[in-house]
Amino acid sequence: MNGHDERDLLLELFPETARELFGEPGGRSHEPSARRATLGLFPVADGKLAVVHGDRLLELDPIEPAGKNAVHCDLCHVTRSRSEVGIYRAELAPRRFRYVTLCLNTRHCQARAGHGGLAALSAQLFP
């Protein structure tokens, strides 16, 4: 054997899988519990979005657009035209809602916001 373990091979051949299993390169722990918790915004059926943070999940329901004014995105903090932003409603508890505005192109929005922006949005939505 050349001195390469499973982690080295996965990191070389399948870097995204290695990050999911072992965390970022250079991390010292091989334990799954040391992995960073999942944090993201993912599209689901019927135009809904799901905010995932660790083992918590919250669905965001789109509401009908109204008005023509520019809107500020709550995730990436960029002002966009009304046609580029969606307004979503999250039910935090029975009869308790929070409304958020998010860019319709969620992949680019998340890239602009980064991990810190996603964590801040998650902190607002998860009590």
mmCIF file with all atom_site columns, C-alpha atoms in Angstrom:
data_model
loop_
_atom_site.group_PDB
_atom_site.id
_atom_site.type_symbol
_atom_site.label_atom_id
_atom_site.label_alt_id
_atom_site.label_comp_id
_atom_site.label_asym_id
_atom_site.label_entity_id
_atom_site.label_seq_id
_atom_site.pdbx_PDB_ins_code
_atom_site.Cartn_x
_atom_site.Cartn_y
_atom_site.Cartn_z
_atom_site.occupancy
_atom_site.B_iso_or_equiv
_atom_site.pdbx_formal_charge
_atom_site.auth_seq_id
_atom_site.auth_comp_id
_atom_site.auth_asym_id
_atom_site.auth_atom_id
_atom_site.pdbx_PDB_model_num
ATOM 1   C CA . MET A 1 1   ? 0.000   0.000  0.000   1.00 0.00 ? 1   MET A CA 1
ATOM 2   C CA . ASN A 1 2   ? 1.234   3.518  -0.796  1.00 0.00 ? 2   ASN A CA 1
ATOM 3   C CA . GLY A 1 3   ? 0.228   5.048  2.532   1.00 0.00 ? 3   GLY A CA 1
ATOM 4   C CA . HIS A 1 4   ? -3.072  6.489  1.274   1.00 0.00 ? 4   HIS A CA 1
ATOM 5   C CA . ASP A 1 5   ? -6.164  5.864  3.347   1.00 0.00 ? 5   ASP A CA 1
ATOM 6   C CA . GLU A 1 6   ? -9.843  6.007  2.358   1.00 0.00 ? 6   GLU A CA 1
ATOM 7   C CA . ARG A 1 7   ? -10.084 9.696  3.239   1.00 0.00 ? 7   ARG A CA 1
ATOM 8   C CA . ASP A 1 8   ? -7.171  10.651 0.944   1.00 0.00 ? 8   ASP A CA 1
ATOM 9   C CA . LEU A 1 9   ? -8.669  8.731  -1.975  1.00 0.00 ? 9   LEU A CA 1
ATOM 10  C CA . LEU A 1 10  ? -12.130 10.243 -1.511  1.00 0.00 ? 10  LEU A CA 1
ATOM 11  C CA . LEU A 1 11  ? -10.664 13.716 -1.188  1.00 0.00 ? 11  LEU A CA 1
ATOM 12  C CA . GLU A 1 12  ? -8.682  13.281 -4.406  1.00 0.00 ? 12  GLU A CA 1
ATOM 13  C CA . LEU A 1 13  ? -11.353 11.560 -6.524  1.00 0.00 ? 13  LEU A CA 1
ATOM 14  C CA . PHE A 1 14  ? -14.624 12.827 -5.007  1.00 0.00 ? 14  PHE A CA 1
ATOM 15  C CA . PRO A 1 15  ? -13.936 16.085 -3.134  1.00 0.00 ? 15  PRO A CA 1
ATOM 16  C CA . GLU A 1 16  ? -17.593 16.978 -2.443  1.00 0.00 ? 16  GLU A CA 1
ATOM 17  C CA . THR A 1 17  ? -18.313 13.536 -0.981  1.00 0.00 ? 17  THR A CA 1
ATOM 18  C CA . ALA A 1 18  ? -15.181 13.788 1.168   1.00 0.00 ? 18  ALA A CA 1
ATOM 19  C CA . ARG A 1 19  ? -16.334 17.184 2.495   1.00 0.00 ? 19  ARG A CA 1
ATOM 20  C CA . GLU A 1 20  ? -19.741 15.734 3.370   1.00 0.00 ? 20  GLU A CA 1
ATOM 21  C CA . LEU A 1 21  ? -18.207 12.758 5.167   1.00 0.00 ? 21  LEU A CA 1
ATOM 22  C CA . PHE A 1 22  ? -15.147 14.273 6.818   1.00 0.00 ? 22  PHE A CA 1
ATOM 23  C CA . GLY A 1 23  ? -15.655 18.038 6.835   1.00 0.00 ? 23  GLY A CA 1
ATOM 24  C CA . GLU A 1 24  ? -13.283 20.551 5.290   1.00 0.00 ? 24  GLU A CA 1
ATOM 25  C CA . PRO A 1 25  ? -9.766  19.459 4.297   1.00 0.00 ? 25  PRO A CA 1
ATOM 26  C CA . GLY A 1 26  ? -7.246  19.940 7.052   1.00 0.00 ? 26  GLY A CA 1
ATOM 27  C CA . GLY A 1 27  ? -9.745  18.995 9.741   1.00 0.00 ? 27  GLY A CA 1
ATOM 28  C CA . ARG A 1 28  ? -8.304  16.668 12.355  1.00 0.00 ? 28  ARG A CA 1
ATOM 29  C CA . SER A 1 29  ? -11.340 14.624 13.241  1.00 0.00 ? 29  SER A CA 1
ATOM 30  C CA . HIS A 1 30  ? -12.592 11.626 11.277  1.00 0.00 ? 30  HIS A CA 1
ATOM 31  C CA . GLU A 1 31  ? -15.720 11.337 13.410  1.00 0.00 ? 31  GLU A CA 1
ATOM 32  C CA . PRO A 1 32  ? -19.068 11.932 11.650  1.00 0.00 ? 32  PRO A CA 1
ATOM 33  C CA . SER A 1 33  ? -20.257 13.938 14.663  1.00 0.00 ? 33  SER A CA 1
ATOM 34  C CA . ALA A 1 34  ? -17.486 16.481 13.981  1.00 0.00 ? 34  ALA A CA 1
ATOM 35  C CA . ARG A 1 35  ? -18.960 17.301 10.561  1.00 0.00 ? 35  ARG A CA 1
ATOM 36  C CA . ARG A 1 36  ? -20.491 20.700 10.046  1.00 0.00 ? 36  ARG A CA 1
ATOM 37  C CA . ALA A 1 37  ? -24.288 20.677 10.300  1.00 0.00 ? 37  ALA A CA 1
ATOM 38  C CA . THR A 1 38  ? -26.194 21.002 7.032   1.00 0.00 ? 38  THR A CA 1
ATOM 39  C CA . LEU A 1 39  ? -27.185 24.578 6.351   1.00 0.00 ? 39  LEU A CA 1
ATOM 40  C CA . GLY A 1 40  ? -28.903 25.645 3.169   1.00 0.00 ? 40  GLY A CA 1
ATOM 41  C CA . LEU A 1 41  ? -31.889 26.790 1.191   1.00 0.00 ? 41  LEU A CA 1
ATOM 42  C CA . PHE A 1 42  ? -33.316 24.180 -1.154  1.00 0.00 ? 42  PHE A CA 1
ATOM 43  C CA . PRO A 1 43  ? -36.164 24.262 -3.706  1.00 0.00 ? 43  PRO A CA 1
ATOM 44  C CA . VAL A 1 44  ? -39.017 21.799 -3.121  1.00 0.00 ? 44  VAL A CA 1
ATOM 45  C CA . ALA A 1 45  ? -42.308 21.119 -4.916  1.00 0.00 ? 45  ALA A CA 1
ATOM 46  C CA . ASP A 1 46  ? -44.822 23.772 -5.971  1.00 0.00 ? 46  ASP A CA 1
ATOM 47  C CA . GLY A 1 47  ? -42.364 26.691 -5.834  1.00 0.00 ? 47  GLY A CA 1
ATOM 48  C CA . LYS A 1 48  ? -41.712 26.248 -2.130  1.00 0.00 ? 48  LYS A CA 1
ATOM 49  C CA . LEU A 1 49  ? -38.294 26.546 -0.535  1.00 0.00 ? 49  LEU A CA 1
ATOM 50  C CA . ALA A 1 50  ? -36.946 24.663 2.470   1.00 0.00 ? 50  ALA A CA 1
ATOM 51  C CA . VAL A 1 51  ? -34.514 26.104 4.978   1.00 0.00 ? 51  VAL A CA 1
ATOM 52  C CA . VAL A 1 52  ? -32.427 23.332 6.508   1.00 0.00 ? 52  VAL A CA 1
ATOM 53  C CA . HIS A 1 53  ? -30.174 23.822 9.520   1.00 0.00 ? 53  HIS A CA 1
ATOM 54  C CA . GLY A 1 54  ? -28.860 20.616 11.037  1.00 0.00 ? 54  GLY A CA 1
ATOM 55  C CA . ASP A 1 55  ? -31.836 18.402 11.787  1.00 0.00 ? 55  ASP A CA 1
ATOM 56  C CA . ARG A 1 56  ? -34.366 21.268 11.572  1.00 0.00 ? 56  ARG A CA 1
ATOM 57  C CA . LEU A 1 57  ? -36.419 21.996 8.461   1.00 0.00 ? 57  LEU A CA 1
ATOM 58  C CA . LEU A 1 58  ? -38.783 24.853 7.712   1.00 0.00 ? 58  LEU A CA 1
ATOM 59  C CA . GLU A 1 59  ? -40.815 25.213 4.526   1.00 0.00 ? 59  GLU A CA 1
ATOM 60  C CA . LEU A 1 60  ? -41.306 28.616 2.953   1.00 0.00 ? 60  LEU A CA 1
ATOM 61  C CA . ASP A 1 61  ? -44.550 29.026 1.013   1.00 0.00 ? 61  ASP A CA 1
ATOM 62  C CA . PRO A 1 62  ? -44.541 31.524 -1.872  1.00 0.00 ? 62  PRO A CA 1
ATOM 63  C CA . ILE A 1 63  ? -47.193 34.213 -1.834  1.00 0.00 ? 63  ILE A CA 1
ATOM 64  C CA . GLU A 1 64  ? -48.591 36.051 -4.834  1.00 0.00 ? 64  GLU A CA 1
ATOM 65  C CA . PRO A 1 65  ? -46.548 39.011 -6.010  1.00 0.00 ? 65  PRO A CA 1
ATOM 66  C CA . ALA A 1 66  ? -48.001 42.478 -5.612  1.00 0.00 ? 66  ALA A CA 1
ATOM 67  C CA . GLY A 1 67  ? -46.615 45.877 -6.430  1.00 0.00 ? 67  GLY A CA 1
ATOM 68  C CA . LYS A 1 68  ? -43.847 47.037 -8.734  1.00 0.00 ? 68  LYS A CA 1
ATOM 69  C CA . ASN A 1 69  ? -41.308 48.522 -6.325  1.00 0.00 ? 69  ASN A CA 1
ATOM 70  C CA . ALA A 1 70  ? -37.819 47.164 -5.796  1.00 0.00 ? 70  ALA A CA 1
ATOM 71  C CA . VAL A 1 71  ? -37.421 44.709 -2.913  1.00 0.00 ? 71  VAL A CA 1
ATOM 72  C CA . HIS A 1 72  ? -34.531 43.976 -0.576  1.00 0.00 ? 72  HIS A CA 1
ATOM 73  C CA . CYS A 1 73  ? -33.476 40.294 -0.311  1.00 0.00 ? 73  CYS A CA 1
ATOM 74  C CA . ASP A 1 74  ? -33.317 39.093 3.299   1.00 0.00 ? 74  ASP A CA 1
ATOM 75  C CA . LEU A 1 75  ? -30.556 36.596 2.545   1.00 0.00 ? 75  LEU A CA 1
ATOM 76  C CA . CYS A 1 76  ? -27.979 38.318 0.326   1.00 0.00 ? 76  CYS A CA 1
ATOM 77  C CA . HIS A 1 77  ? -29.071 41.912 1.189   1.00 0.00 ? 77  HIS A CA 1
ATOM 78  C CA . VAL A 1 78  ? -29.198 43.051 -2.433  1.00 0.00 ? 78  VAL A CA 1
ATOM 79  C CA . THR A 1 79  ? -32.024 45.221 -3.744  1.00 0.00 ? 79  THR A CA 1
ATOM 80  C CA . ARG A 1 80  ? -33.666 43.669 -6.780  1.00 0.00 ? 80  ARG A CA 1
ATOM 81  C CA . SER A 1 81  ? -36.579 44.429 -9.057  1.00 0.00 ? 81  SER A CA 1
ATOM 82  C CA . ARG A 1 82  ? -39.903 42.879 -8.036  1.00 0.00 ? 82  ARG A CA 1
ATOM 83  C CA . SER A 1 83  ? -39.641 40.335 -10.863 1.00 0.00 ? 83  SER A CA 1
ATOM 84  C CA . GLU A 1 84  ? -36.348 38.935 -9.475  1.00 0.00 ? 84  GLU A CA 1
ATOM 85  C CA . VAL A 1 85  ? -37.501 38.462 -5.864  1.00 0.00 ? 85  VAL A CA 1
ATOM 86  C CA . GLY A 1 86  ? -40.087 36.183 -4.310  1.00 0.00 ? 86  GLY A CA 1
ATOM 87  C CA . ILE A 1 87  ? -41.927 36.742 -1.048  1.00 0.00 ? 87  ILE A CA 1
ATOM 88  C CA . TYR A 1 88  ? -42.304 33.689 1.164   1.00 0.00 ? 88  TYR A CA 1
ATOM 89  C CA . ARG A 1 89  ? -44.253 32.922 4.317   1.00 0.00 ? 89  ARG A CA 1
ATOM 90  C CA . ALA A 1 90  ? -42.868 30.660 7.033   1.00 0.00 ? 90  ALA A CA 1
ATOM 91  C CA . GLU A 1 91  ? -45.132 29.302 9.763   1.00 0.00 ? 91  GLU A CA 1
ATOM 92  C CA . LEU A 1 92  ? -43.061 29.456 12.947  1.00 0.00 ? 92  LEU A CA 1
ATOM 93  C CA . ALA A 1 93  ? -45.837 28.299 15.273  1.00 0.00 ? 93  ALA A CA 1
ATOM 94  C CA . PRO A 1 94  ? -49.613 27.969 14.966  1.00 0.00 ? 94  PRO A CA 1
ATOM 95  C CA . ARG A 1 95  ? -50.904 31.338 13.712  1.00 0.00 ? 95  ARG A CA 1
ATOM 96  C CA . ARG A 1 96  ? -47.423 32.865 13.917  1.00 0.00 ? 96  ARG A CA 1
ATOM 97  C CA . PHE A 1 97  ? -45.805 33.689 10.588  1.00 0.00 ? 97  PHE A CA 1
ATOM 98  C CA . ARG A 1 98  ? -42.656 35.373 9.370   1.00 0.00 ? 98  ARG A CA 1
ATOM 99  C CA . TYR A 1 99  ? -42.362 36.806 5.876   1.00 0.00 ? 99  TYR A CA 1
ATOM 100 C CA . VAL A 1 100 ? -39.049 36.787 4.033   1.00 0.00 ? 100 VAL A CA 1
ATOM 101 C CA . THR A 1 101 ? -38.006 38.071 0.628   1.00 0.00 ? 101 THR A CA 1
ATOM 102 C CA . LEU A 1 102 ? -35.510 35.989 -1.322  1.00 0.00 ? 102 LEU A CA 1
ATOM 103 C CA . CYS A 1 103 ? -33.994 36.149 -4.781  1.00 0.00 ? 103 CYS A CA 1
ATOM 104 C CA . LEU A 1 104 ? -35.655 33.736 -7.193  1.00 0.00 ? 104 LEU A CA 1
ATOM 105 C CA . ASN A 1 105 ? -32.219 32.469 -8.245  1.00 0.00 ? 105 ASN A CA 1
ATOM 106 C CA . THR A 1 106 ? -31.482 30.876 -4.858  1.00 0.00 ? 106 THR A CA 1
ATOM 107 C CA . ARG A 1 107 ? -28.179 29.296 -5.886  1.00 0.00 ? 107 ARG A CA 1
ATOM 108 C CA . HIS A 1 108 ? -26.548 32.647 -6.712  1.00 0.00 ? 108 HIS A CA 1
ATOM 109 C CA . CYS A 1 109 ? -28.228 34.299 -3.741  1.00 0.00 ? 109 CYS A CA 1
ATOM 110 C CA . GLN A 1 110 ? -26.722 31.723 -1.366  1.00 0.00 ? 110 GLN A CA 1
ATOM 111 C CA . ALA A 1 111 ? -23.313 32.181 -2.974  1.00 0.00 ? 111 ALA A CA 1
ATOM 112 C CA . ARG A 1 112 ? -23.499 35.956 -2.376  1.00 0.00 ? 112 ARG A CA 1
ATOM 113 C CA . ALA A 1 113 ? -24.691 35.519 1.205   1.00 0.00 ? 113 ALA A CA 1
ATOM 114 C CA . GLY A 1 114 ? -22.197 32.836 2.152   1.00 0.00 ? 114 GLY A CA 1
ATOM 115 C CA . HIS A 1 115 ? -22.329 30.693 5.264   1.00 0.00 ? 115 HIS A CA 1
ATOM 116 C CA . GLY A 1 116 ? -22.755 33.712 7.550   1.00 0.00 ? 116 GLY A CA 1
ATOM 117 C CA . GLY A 1 117 ? -25.810 34.972 5.684   1.00 0.00 ? 117 GLY A CA 1
ATOM 118 C CA . LEU A 1 118 ? -27.455 31.553 5.774   1.00 0.00 ? 118 LEU A CA 1
ATOM 119 C CA . ALA A 1 119 ? -26.727 31.242 9.489   1.00 0.00 ? 119 ALA A CA 1
ATOM 120 C CA . ALA A 1 120 ? -28.254 34.680 10.150  1.00 0.00 ? 120 ALA A CA 1
ATOM 121 C CA . LEU A 1 121 ? -31.414 33.829 8.184   1.00 0.00 ? 121 LEU A CA 1
ATOM 122 C CA . SER A 1 122 ? -31.664 30.508 10.002  1.00 0.00 ? 122 SER A CA 1
ATOM 123 C CA . ALA A 1 123 ? -31.352 32.260 13.367  1.00 0.00 ? 123 ALA A CA 1
ATOM 124 C CA . GLN A 1 124 ? -34.274 34.526 12.418  1.00 0.00 ? 124 GLN A CA 1
ATOM 125 C CA . LEU A 1 125 ? -36.492 31.657 11.286  1.00 0.00 ? 125 LEU A CA 1
ATOM 126 C CA . PHE A 1 126 ? -35.785 29.023 13.918  1.00 0.00 ? 126 PHE A CA 1
ATOM 127 C CA . PRO A 1 127 ? -36.873 30.176 17.392  1.00 0.00 ? 127 PRO A CA 1
#
